[in-house]
mmCIF file of C-alpha atoms in Angstrom:
data_model
loop_
_atom_site.group_PDB
_atom_site.id
_atom_site.type_symbol
_atom_site.label_atom_id
_atom_site.label_comp_id
_atom_site.label_asym_id
_atom_site.label_seq_id
_atom_site.Cartn_x
_atom_site.Cartn_y
_atom_site.Cartn_z
ATOM 1 C CA ALA S 1 108.095 205.234 162.684
ATOM 2 C CA ILE S 2 110.139 205.576 159.856
ATOM 3 C CA GLU S 3 108.473 208.701 158.048
ATOM 4 C CA GLU S 4 108.947 210.290 161.851
ATOM 5 C CA ALA S 5 112.584 209.060 161.318
ATOM 6 C CA ILE S 6 112.957 210.698 157.867
ATOM 7 C CA PHE S 7 111.005 213.812 158.693
ATOM 8 C CA LEU S 8 113.252 214.175 161.923
ATOM 9 C CA SER S 9 116.268 213.982 159.780
ATOM 10 C CA GLU S 10 115.708 217.317 157.851
ATOM 11 C CA TYR S 11 116.216 219.057 161.443
ATOM 12 C CA ALA S 12 118.653 216.930 163.148
ATOM 13 C CA SER S 13 122.214 216.545 162.283
ATOM 14 C CA LYS S 14 121.876 212.132 163.451
ATOM 15 C CA VAL S 15 118.655 210.104 164.483
ATOM 16 C CA GLU S 16 118.664 207.053 166.458
ATOM 17 C CA MET S 17 116.228 204.440 165.514
ATOM 18 C CA PHE S 18 115.386 202.073 168.209
ATOM 19 C CA VAL S 19 113.721 198.533 166.691
ATOM 20 C CA ARG S 20 111.916 195.707 168.910
ATOM 21 C CA SER S 21 112.149 193.165 166.138
ATOM 22 C CA GLY S 22 114.813 192.375 163.687
ATOM 23 C CA GLN S 23 113.073 193.419 160.885
ATOM 24 C CA LEU S 24 110.566 196.575 159.608
ATOM 25 C CA ARG S 25 107.521 196.409 158.574
ATOM 26 C CA ALA S 26 107.339 199.339 156.402
ATOM 27 C CA SER S 27 106.526 198.645 152.453
ATOM 28 C CA LYS S 28 110.043 197.899 150.920
ATOM 29 C CA ALA S 29 109.342 201.876 149.382
ATOM 30 C CA MET S 30 109.754 202.987 152.952
ATOM 31 C CA GLN S 31 112.844 200.770 154.062
ATOM 32 C CA ASP S 32 114.402 201.489 150.755
ATOM 33 C CA LYS S 33 113.726 205.730 151.448
ATOM 34 C CA LEU S 34 115.390 204.781 155.106
ATOM 35 C CA ALA S 35 118.712 203.141 153.592
ATOM 36 C CA CYS S 36 119.465 205.989 151.875
ATOM 37 C CA THR S 37 119.233 208.440 154.621
ATOM 38 C CA ARG S 38 122.488 208.537 155.775
ATOM 39 C CA ASN S 39 121.515 210.678 159.249
ATOM 40 C CA ILE S 40 119.592 207.391 160.746
ATOM 41 C CA GLU S 41 121.098 204.775 162.420
ATOM 42 C CA VAL S 42 119.048 201.921 163.019
ATOM 43 C CA HIS S 43 119.100 199.632 166.280
ATOM 44 C CA TYR S 44 117.338 196.077 165.432
ATOM 45 C CA GLN S 45 116.154 193.945 168.456
ATOM 46 C CA THR S 46 116.386 197.052 170.900
ATOM 47 C CA THR S 47 114.083 198.594 173.202
ATOM 48 C CA VAL S 48 114.076 201.746 175.199
ATOM 49 C CA LYS S 49 114.090 201.011 179.040
ATOM 50 C CA ASP S 50 114.830 204.698 180.544
ATOM 51 C CA VAL S 51 115.563 208.162 180.209
ATOM 52 C CA TYR S 52 118.428 210.378 181.921
ATOM 53 C CA GLY S 53 119.138 213.780 181.698
ATOM 54 C CA ASP S 54 118.975 217.222 183.538
ATOM 55 C CA LYS S 55 116.480 219.285 185.194
ATOM 56 C CA VAL S 56 114.536 221.615 183.172
ATOM 57 C CA GLY S 57 116.731 225.056 183.084
ATOM 58 C CA SER S 58 115.402 228.721 183.077
ATOM 59 C CA ASP S 59 116.227 228.142 178.992
ATOM 60 C CA HIS S 60 113.598 225.476 178.952
ATOM 61 C CA ALA S 61 116.138 223.714 176.811
ATOM 62 C CA SER S 62 115.760 220.169 176.262
ATOM 63 C CA PRO S 63 116.812 218.064 179.551
ATOM 64 C CA VAL S 64 117.241 214.565 177.773
ATOM 65 C CA ARG S 65 120.837 213.527 177.552
ATOM 66 C CA GLY S 66 120.263 210.169 176.719
ATOM 67 C CA VAL S 67 118.424 206.903 176.681
ATOM 68 C CA LEU S 68 119.180 203.602 178.325
ATOM 69 C CA VAL S 69 118.903 200.775 175.983
ATOM 70 C CA GLN S 70 118.478 197.087 176.013
ATOM 71 C CA ASN S 71 119.015 194.223 173.520
ATOM 72 C CA VAL S 72 116.177 192.145 173.740
ATOM 73 C CA GLU S 73 118.382 188.681 172.939
ATOM 74 C CA THR S 74 121.150 188.956 174.919
ATOM 75 C CA LEU S 75 119.707 191.487 177.672
ATOM 76 C CA GLU S 76 122.535 194.062 177.469
ATOM 77 C CA ASP S 77 122.049 197.122 178.540
ATOM 78 C CA ARG S 78 123.644 200.289 177.578
ATOM 79 C CA LYS S 79 123.414 204.257 176.881
ATOM 80 C CA VAL S 80 122.831 205.955 173.759
ATOM 81 C CA PRO S 81 123.489 209.799 174.187
ATOM 82 C CA LEU S 82 120.945 211.758 172.482
ATOM 83 C CA ARG S 83 118.632 215.136 172.976
ATOM 84 C CA GLY S 84 115.286 214.381 172.610
ATOM 85 C CA LEU S 85 113.359 211.242 171.962
ATOM 86 C CA PHE S 86 109.722 209.754 170.218
ATOM 87 C CA TYR S 87 108.259 207.087 170.510
ATOM 88 C CA ALA S 88 106.264 205.832 167.348
ATOM 89 C CA CYS S 89 105.040 202.505 168.422
ATOM 90 C CA GLY S 90 102.385 200.842 165.841
ATOM 91 C CA HIS S 91 98.855 202.377 165.652
ATOM 92 C CA LYS S 92 95.909 201.338 168.475
ATOM 93 C CA PRO S 93 92.969 202.931 167.987
ATOM 94 C CA ASN S 94 91.457 204.381 171.589
ATOM 95 C CA THR S 95 88.218 202.422 172.026
ATOM 96 C CA LEU S 96 89.333 200.970 175.152
ATOM 97 C CA LEU S 97 85.698 202.460 176.612
ATOM 98 C CA LEU S 98 83.757 200.748 173.806
ATOM 99 C CA GLN S 99 85.201 197.460 175.010
ATOM 100 C CA GLY S 100 81.613 195.148 176.645
ATOM 101 C CA SER S 101 79.051 197.882 175.096
ATOM 102 C CA PRO S 102 76.673 197.337 172.361
ATOM 103 C CA VAL S 103 79.088 199.155 169.917
ATOM 104 C CA LYS S 104 80.734 195.926 168.074
ATOM 105 C CA LEU S 105 84.381 195.947 167.542
ATOM 106 C CA VAL S 106 86.528 194.186 164.958
ATOM 107 C CA LYS S 107 90.261 192.999 164.760
ATOM 108 C CA GLY S 108 92.782 195.498 166.342
ATOM 109 C CA GLY S 109 89.768 197.133 168.927
ATOM 110 C CA TYR S 110 88.796 199.194 165.486
ATOM 111 C CA VAL S 111 85.083 200.119 165.634
ATOM 112 C CA MET S 112 82.863 198.341 163.349
ATOM 113 C CA VAL S 113 81.137 200.366 160.986
ATOM 114 C CA THR S 114 78.281 199.701 158.224
ATOM 115 C CA PRO S 115 80.366 199.856 154.559
ATOM 116 C CA GLY S 116 80.425 203.705 153.572
ATOM 117 C CA THR S 117 78.903 205.130 156.109
ATOM 118 C CA ALA S 118 79.273 206.091 160.127
ATOM 119 C CA GLU S 119 76.761 203.289 161.889
ATOM 120 C CA THR S 120 77.826 201.408 164.203
ATOM 121 C CA SER S 121 76.124 198.814 165.384
ATOM 122 C CA MET S 122 74.527 200.199 168.062
ATOM 123 C CA PRO S 123 71.591 203.042 167.046
ATOM 124 C CA GLY S 124 72.581 206.851 167.477
ATOM 125 C CA ILE S 125 76.622 206.142 167.773
ATOM 126 C CA PHE S 126 78.197 207.013 164.502
ATOM 127 C CA SER S 127 82.279 206.250 164.325
ATOM 128 C CA ALA S 128 84.985 208.500 162.315
ATOM 129 C CA GLY S 129 88.435 208.595 161.882
ATOM 130 C CA ASP S 130 91.334 206.274 162.947
ATOM 131 C CA VAL S 131 89.191 204.594 165.275
ATOM 132 C CA MET S 132 87.506 203.554 162.437
ATOM 133 C CA ASP S 133 89.950 202.888 159.671
ATOM 134 C CA ALA S 134 92.489 200.379 159.737
ATOM 135 C CA ARG S 135 93.801 200.802 156.175
ATOM 136 C CA PHE S 136 95.040 204.409 155.867
ATOM 137 C CA ARG S 137 94.606 206.524 158.682
ATOM 138 C CA GLN S 138 95.580 209.871 157.513
ATOM 139 C CA ALA S 139 94.421 213.343 158.486
ATOM 140 C CA VAL S 140 92.529 213.950 155.337
ATOM 141 C CA THR S 141 90.598 210.569 155.345
ATOM 142 C CA ALA S 142 90.080 211.265 159.120
ATOM 143 C CA ALA S 143 88.311 214.805 158.250
ATOM 144 C CA GLY S 144 86.393 213.740 155.232
ATOM 145 C CA SER S 145 84.736 210.840 157.817
ATOM 146 C CA GLY S 146 84.096 213.351 160.329
ATOM 147 C CA CYS S 147 82.288 215.001 157.764
ATOM 148 C CA VAL S 148 80.299 211.691 156.887
ATOM 149 C CA ALA S 149 79.411 210.976 161.181
ATOM 150 C CA ALA S 150 78.373 215.066 161.703
ATOM 151 C CA MET S 151 76.079 215.025 158.830
ATOM 152 C CA THR S 152 74.670 211.583 159.402
ATOM 153 C CA CYS S 153 74.169 212.299 163.159
ATOM 154 C CA GLU S 154 72.523 215.411 162.073
ATOM 155 C CA ARG S 155 69.916 213.016 159.954
ATOM 156 C CA TRP S 156 69.253 210.893 162.555
ATOM 157 C CA LEU S 157 68.620 213.077 164.925
ATOM 158 C CA ILE S 158 65.616 214.403 163.136
ATOM 159 C CA SER S 159 64.131 211.597 162.076
ATOM 160 C CA GLU S 160 64.118 210.485 165.644
ATOM 161 C CA GLY S 161 62.581 213.778 166.271
ATOM 162 C CA LEU S 162 65.188 214.940 168.264
ATOM 163 C CA ALA S 163 65.952 217.827 166.619
ATOM 164 C CA ARG S 164 63.963 220.537 164.113
ATOM 165 C CA GLU S 165 65.199 221.665 161.214
ATOM 166 C CA TRP S 166 65.470 226.065 160.762
ATOM 167 C CA HIS S 167 65.087 228.022 157.142
ATOM 168 C CA SER S 168 65.789 231.411 156.754
ATOM 169 C CA GLU S 169 62.755 233.667 156.053
ATOM 170 C CA CYS S 170 63.114 237.418 154.888
ATOM 171 C CA ASP S 171 61.596 239.750 157.090
ATOM 172 C CA VAL S 172 59.817 243.106 155.982
ATOM 173 C CA ALA S 173 62.843 244.849 156.091
ATOM 174 C CA GLY S 174 64.242 242.276 154.005
ATOM 175 C CA GLN S 175 66.861 240.981 156.543
ATOM 176 C CA GLY S 176 67.372 237.713 156.734
ATOM 177 C CA ARG S 177 65.896 235.447 160.037
ATOM 178 C CA GLU S 178 65.923 231.835 161.040
ATOM 179 C CA VAL S 179 62.466 230.552 162.159
ATOM 180 C CA GLU S 180 61.265 226.922 162.422
ATOM 181 C CA VAL S 181 59.677 224.746 159.885
ATOM 182 C CA ASP S 182 57.315 223.250 162.225
ATOM 183 C CA ASP S 183 55.285 224.569 165.318
ATOM 184 C CA LEU S 184 55.397 228.134 164.459
ATOM 185 C CA ASP S 185 52.247 229.011 166.016
ATOM 186 C CA ASP S 186 54.116 227.431 169.332
ATOM 187 C CA HIS S 187 56.418 229.832 169.926
ATOM 188 C CA LEU S 188 55.827 232.062 172.718
ATOM 189 C CA LEU S 189 57.181 235.676 173.464
ATOM 190 C CA ASN S 190 57.922 237.084 176.027
ATOM 191 C CA GLU S 191 55.184 237.945 179.119
ATOM 192 C CA SER S 192 53.741 240.629 180.320
ATOM 193 C CA LYS S 193 51.522 241.255 183.196
ATOM 194 C CA GLU S 194 48.561 241.695 180.773
ATOM 195 C CA THR S 195 49.255 238.944 178.833
ATOM 196 C CA PHE S 196 50.149 236.183 181.731
ATOM 197 C CA ASP S 197 47.889 234.011 182.824
ATOM 198 C CA LEU S 198 48.882 231.086 185.828
ATOM 199 C CA SER S 199 46.054 228.855 184.658
ATOM 200 C CA SER S 200 47.929 228.120 181.276
ATOM 201 C CA THR S 201 50.782 225.516 181.611
ATOM 202 C CA ARG S 202 53.476 226.763 179.470
ATOM 203 C CA HIS S 203 55.106 230.198 179.875
ATOM 204 C CA HIS S 204 57.860 232.413 178.934
ATOM 205 C CA GLY S 205 60.484 235.020 179.850
ATOM 206 C CA THR S 206 61.589 236.600 183.336
ATOM 207 C CA TYR S 207 58.072 237.690 183.944
ATOM 208 C CA ALA S 208 56.349 234.919 183.918
ATOM 209 C CA PHE S 209 59.347 232.923 185.783
ATOM 210 C CA THR S 210 59.132 235.964 188.842
ATOM 211 C CA ARG S 211 55.339 234.943 188.965
ATOM 212 C CA LEU S 212 55.327 231.637 188.836
ATOM 213 C CA ARG S 213 58.184 231.912 191.511
ATOM 214 C CA LYS S 214 56.122 233.778 194.129
ATOM 215 C CA GLU S 215 52.200 232.040 192.769
ATOM 216 C CA SER S 216 52.425 228.583 191.559
ATOM 217 C CA GLN S 217 50.980 225.664 193.847
ATOM 218 C CA LYS S 218 52.087 222.771 191.275
ATOM 219 C CA PRO S 219 55.622 221.968 190.483
ATOM 220 C CA VAL S 220 57.513 224.104 187.998
ATOM 221 C CA LEU S 221 60.027 222.956 185.205
ATOM 222 C CA VAL S 222 62.173 225.977 184.306
ATOM 223 C CA LYS S 223 64.783 225.763 181.380
ATOM 224 C CA PHE S 224 67.112 227.855 180.377
ATOM 225 C CA ILE S 225 68.062 228.648 176.988
ATOM 226 C CA SER S 226 70.488 230.986 175.300
ATOM 227 C CA PRO S 227 70.253 233.133 171.574
ATOM 228 C CA ASN S 228 72.517 229.876 169.183
ATOM 229 C CA CYS S 229 72.513 227.526 171.444
ATOM 230 C CA GLY S 230 72.421 224.333 169.185
ATOM 231 C CA PRO S 231 71.499 222.136 172.366
ATOM 232 C CA CYS S 232 68.694 223.920 173.253
ATOM 233 C CA GLN S 233 67.334 223.134 170.288
ATOM 234 C CA ILE S 234 67.786 219.585 170.145
ATOM 235 C CA LEU S 235 66.412 219.496 173.768
ATOM 236 C CA GLN S 236 63.362 221.882 172.473
ATOM 237 C CA PRO S 237 61.087 218.676 171.423
ATOM 238 C CA ILE S 238 62.284 216.416 174.233
ATOM 239 C CA ILE S 239 60.897 218.685 176.775
ATOM 240 C CA SER S 240 57.759 219.714 174.781
ATOM 241 C CA ASN S 241 56.644 216.009 174.545
ATOM 242 C CA VAL S 242 57.266 215.459 178.491
ATOM 243 C CA VAL S 243 55.502 218.482 179.575
ATOM 244 C CA ASP S 244 52.485 217.255 177.094
ATOM 245 C CA ASP S 245 52.883 214.064 179.083
ATOM 246 C CA PHE S 246 51.932 216.529 182.623
ATOM 247 C CA ASN S 247 49.900 219.012 181.108
ATOM 248 C CA ASP S 248 47.760 219.907 184.315
ATOM 249 C CA SER S 249 49.866 218.618 186.601
ATOM 250 C CA ILE S 250 52.828 220.887 186.047
ATOM 251 C CA HIS S 251 54.060 224.793 185.093
ATOM 252 C CA TYR S 252 56.665 225.012 182.686
ATOM 253 C CA VAL S 253 58.828 228.249 181.636
ATOM 254 C CA GLU S 254 61.867 228.993 179.099
ATOM 255 C CA VAL S 255 64.139 231.775 180.164
ATOM 256 C CA ASP S 256 66.738 233.506 177.861
ATOM 257 C CA ILE S 257 69.834 233.708 180.055
ATOM 258 C CA THR S 258 70.818 236.374 178.137
ATOM 259 C CA GLU S 259 67.678 238.643 178.796
ATOM 260 C CA SER S 260 67.866 237.454 183.050
ATOM 261 C CA PRO S 261 71.345 237.347 184.022
ATOM 262 C CA ASP S 262 70.271 237.832 187.311
ATOM 263 C CA ILE S 263 68.103 234.566 187.801
ATOM 264 C CA ALA S 264 71.141 232.724 185.922
ATOM 265 C CA SER S 265 73.009 233.774 188.571
ATOM 266 C CA ASP S 266 70.913 233.557 191.436
ATOM 267 C CA LEU S 267 70.172 230.084 190.301
ATOM 268 C CA ASP S 268 74.225 228.848 189.537
ATOM 269 C CA VAL S 269 73.041 228.140 185.864
ATOM 270 C CA SER S 270 76.855 228.683 184.484
ATOM 271 C CA GLY S 271 75.409 226.981 180.680
ATOM 272 C CA THR S 272 72.760 226.492 178.551
ATOM 273 C CA PRO S 273 70.828 224.300 178.357
ATOM 274 C CA THR S 274 69.973 224.126 181.876
ATOM 275 C CA VAL S 275 67.086 222.539 183.437
ATOM 276 C CA LYS S 276 66.079 223.047 186.829
ATOM 277 C CA LEU S 277 62.585 221.919 188.645
ATOM 278 C CA MET S 278 61.519 224.028 191.174
ATOM 279 C CA ARG S 279 58.775 223.818 194.140
ATOM 280 C CA GLU S 280 57.480 227.066 196.033
ATOM 281 C CA GLY S 281 60.352 228.673 194.411
ATOM 282 C CA ILE S 282 63.033 226.289 195.836
ATOM 283 C CA VAL S 283 65.060 224.316 193.457
ATOM 284 C CA LEU S 284 64.858 220.381 193.522
ATOM 285 C CA ASP S 285 66.839 219.263 191.054
ATOM 286 C CA SER S 286 68.872 220.362 187.986
ATOM 287 C CA VAL S 287 70.065 218.848 184.920
ATOM 288 C CA GLN S 288 72.384 220.088 182.703
ATOM 289 C CA GLY S 289 72.811 219.612 179.011
ATOM 290 C CA VAL S 290 70.670 217.434 176.878
ATOM 291 C CA ARG S 291 69.283 213.814 177.781
ATOM 292 C CA GLY S 292 66.764 211.608 177.429
ATOM 293 C CA PRO S 293 62.674 212.227 178.147
ATOM 294 C CA SER S 294 62.981 209.578 181.053
ATOM 295 C CA VAL S 295 65.487 211.685 182.929
ATOM 296 C CA TYR S 296 62.747 214.730 183.138
ATOM 297 C CA ARG S 297 60.014 212.465 183.710
ATOM 298 C CA ASP S 298 61.925 211.053 186.035
ATOM 299 C CA LEU S 299 62.205 214.349 187.941
ATOM 300 C CA ILE S 300 59.048 215.451 187.664
ATOM 301 C CA GLU S 301 57.326 212.008 188.926
ATOM 302 C CA THR S 302 59.528 212.646 191.779
ATOM 303 C CA ALA S 303 58.453 216.160 192.680
ATOM 304 C CA LEU S 304 54.612 214.908 192.173
ATOM 305 C CA ARG S 305 54.923 212.203 194.749
ATOM 306 C CA GLY S 306 56.067 214.102 197.514
ATOM 307 C CA PHE S 307 54.125 217.535 196.774
ATOM 308 C CA THR S 308 51.791 218.751 199.340
ATOM 309 C CA PRO S 309 51.616 222.543 197.984
ATOM 310 C CA LEU S 310 52.266 225.231 200.984
ATOM 311 C CA LYS S 311 48.975 227.120 202.528
ATOM 312 C CA ARG S 312 49.429 230.573 201.756
#
């Protein structure tokens, strides 16, 4: 609060500072700096009860005209004229959503992390910034911890088989292109009338999707992707493993929405990755974003339990 008051004193003719207790808890150096700032008046044992003012005018100037304050000891109310109000009531980490979760919190509500890392008590959950830093709470330290958390998260995803690394290779023309490190032979090219095989499980492209939508006697799992979609890359190994589990019972096709905008529009695909389960050309269910493998398995198992191919 003292830092904010001193900052405001450079722009305002006078700054009124209301302190709920009878003393300041800031460092002696900060208190001395406050005392030397002549246009700041400190009101101890005072709380703000209400704000009064005018309606917002056409000039959009501040409608605030003052505040109603109360002395916490005498309970006496009084008005203090001013044109703006700023709150700086200490620090409270925004971790309410984690209470009662496997992510452990420490005193004050801060997220507990392994010292020197961004790892929390729950695998796959990482913490950064002021929610885990009860000591410094500065923008520069928050940015640094955010970088640590991002790098740790990326390495964890790769170690768990939920993401794949990509490197650059030079093609014949000498231009860099991204290729996947593993499973290069599994990359599917867009199929055509000559290459499409209905007996195969895995397919790729608009032509394959159109044929499967009309001809498949099995549930069809469709994954909609787009270029440079990071979550699509994360989802790839998850979906691939699920498809392996149902290899002979379903068809799987991958569709790039930039190559097939009409299909994406027709099936209400607004973002990538999106996975849709179809049967006889009808969408049974849809999942957006990246989910765990059990979500996609449940979709397929539900469809298989109630699936009876239509007679053609």
